[in-house]
XYZ file of C-alpha atoms in Angstrom:
106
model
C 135.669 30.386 209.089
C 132.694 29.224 207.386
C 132.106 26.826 204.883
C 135.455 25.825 204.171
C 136.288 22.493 201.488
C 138.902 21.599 204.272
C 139.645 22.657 207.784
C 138.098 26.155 209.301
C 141.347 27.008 210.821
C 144.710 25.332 210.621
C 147.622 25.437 212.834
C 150.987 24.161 211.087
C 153.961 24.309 213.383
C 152.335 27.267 215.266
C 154.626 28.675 218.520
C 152.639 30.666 221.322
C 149.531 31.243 219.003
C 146.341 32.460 220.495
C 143.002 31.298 218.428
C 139.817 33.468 220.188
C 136.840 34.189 219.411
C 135.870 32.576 216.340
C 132.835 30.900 214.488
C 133.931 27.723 212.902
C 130.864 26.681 211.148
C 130.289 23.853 208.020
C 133.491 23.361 207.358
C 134.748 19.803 205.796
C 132.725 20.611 202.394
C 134.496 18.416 200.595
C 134.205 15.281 202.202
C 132.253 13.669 205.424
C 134.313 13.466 208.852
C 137.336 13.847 207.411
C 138.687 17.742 208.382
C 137.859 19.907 211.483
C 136.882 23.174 212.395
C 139.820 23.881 214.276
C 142.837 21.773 214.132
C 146.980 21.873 215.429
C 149.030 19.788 213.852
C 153.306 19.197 213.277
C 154.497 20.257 216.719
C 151.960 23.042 217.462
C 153.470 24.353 220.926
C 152.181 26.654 223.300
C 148.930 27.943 221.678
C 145.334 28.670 223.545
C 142.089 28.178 221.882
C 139.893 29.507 223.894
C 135.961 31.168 223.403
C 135.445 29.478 220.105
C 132.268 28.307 218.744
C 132.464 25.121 216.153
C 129.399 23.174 214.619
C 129.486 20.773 212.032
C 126.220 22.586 210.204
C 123.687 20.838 208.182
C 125.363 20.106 205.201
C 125.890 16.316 203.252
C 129.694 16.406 203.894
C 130.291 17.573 208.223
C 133.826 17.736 210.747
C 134.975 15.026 212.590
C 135.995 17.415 215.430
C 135.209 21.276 216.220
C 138.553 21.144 217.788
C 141.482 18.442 217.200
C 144.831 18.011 218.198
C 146.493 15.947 215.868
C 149.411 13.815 216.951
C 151.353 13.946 219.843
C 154.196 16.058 218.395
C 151.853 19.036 219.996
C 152.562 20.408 223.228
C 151.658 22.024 226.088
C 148.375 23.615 224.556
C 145.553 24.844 226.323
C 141.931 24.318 225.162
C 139.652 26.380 227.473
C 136.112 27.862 227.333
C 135.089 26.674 223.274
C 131.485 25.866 222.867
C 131.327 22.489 220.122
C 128.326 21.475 221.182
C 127.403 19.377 217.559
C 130.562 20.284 216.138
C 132.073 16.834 214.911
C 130.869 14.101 213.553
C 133.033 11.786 215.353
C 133.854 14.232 218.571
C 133.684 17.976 219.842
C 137.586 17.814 220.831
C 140.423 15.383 220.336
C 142.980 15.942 221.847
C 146.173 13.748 221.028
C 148.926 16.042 222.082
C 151.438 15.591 225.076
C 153.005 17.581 227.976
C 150.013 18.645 230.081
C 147.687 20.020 227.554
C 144.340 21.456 229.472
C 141.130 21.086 228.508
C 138.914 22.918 230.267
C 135.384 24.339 230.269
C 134.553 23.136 226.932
């Protein structure tokens, strides 16, 4: 997912999804800290991200996160093992989602 005006990938009301393995890289082309490389959003359940690699590139217009979980509508998700080392503007991961989502090894 590279280079993409908006978000790299989007979740929409995703069940039981798993998101692996992927470069998220420059994404947010079409306006500064506004989208993300990865983000869940309207009651995402269930869903790993794990062994993805996010960076915000060197363009004018960057992420605000490699990885964010929108609103708290998003459940039990796990976040495991991502590299976003300089992947946001504003943060690597934000996670704003409820019921004992795991963030680990990032």
């Amino acid at each position: 997912m590279v280079e993409n005006a908006k978000n790299g990938i989007y979740l929409y009301q995703a069940l039981s999804c798993t998101i692996e393995h992927n470069k998220c890289l420059n994404n947010s082309t079409s306006a500064n800290n506004t989208y993300s490389n990865i983000i869940l959003t309207g009651s995402s359940d269930n869903n790993i991200l794990k062994n993805n690699i996010c960076r915000r590139g060197a363009g004018t217009n960057k992420p605000a996160y490699g990885i964010y979980i929108e609103d708290s509508t998003n459940d039990t998700n796990r976040i495991a093992g991502n590299d976003c080392t300089t992947s946001g503007v504003t943060n690597g991961i934000k996670d704003n989602g409820t019921g004992a989502c795991i963030v680990t090894g990032n």
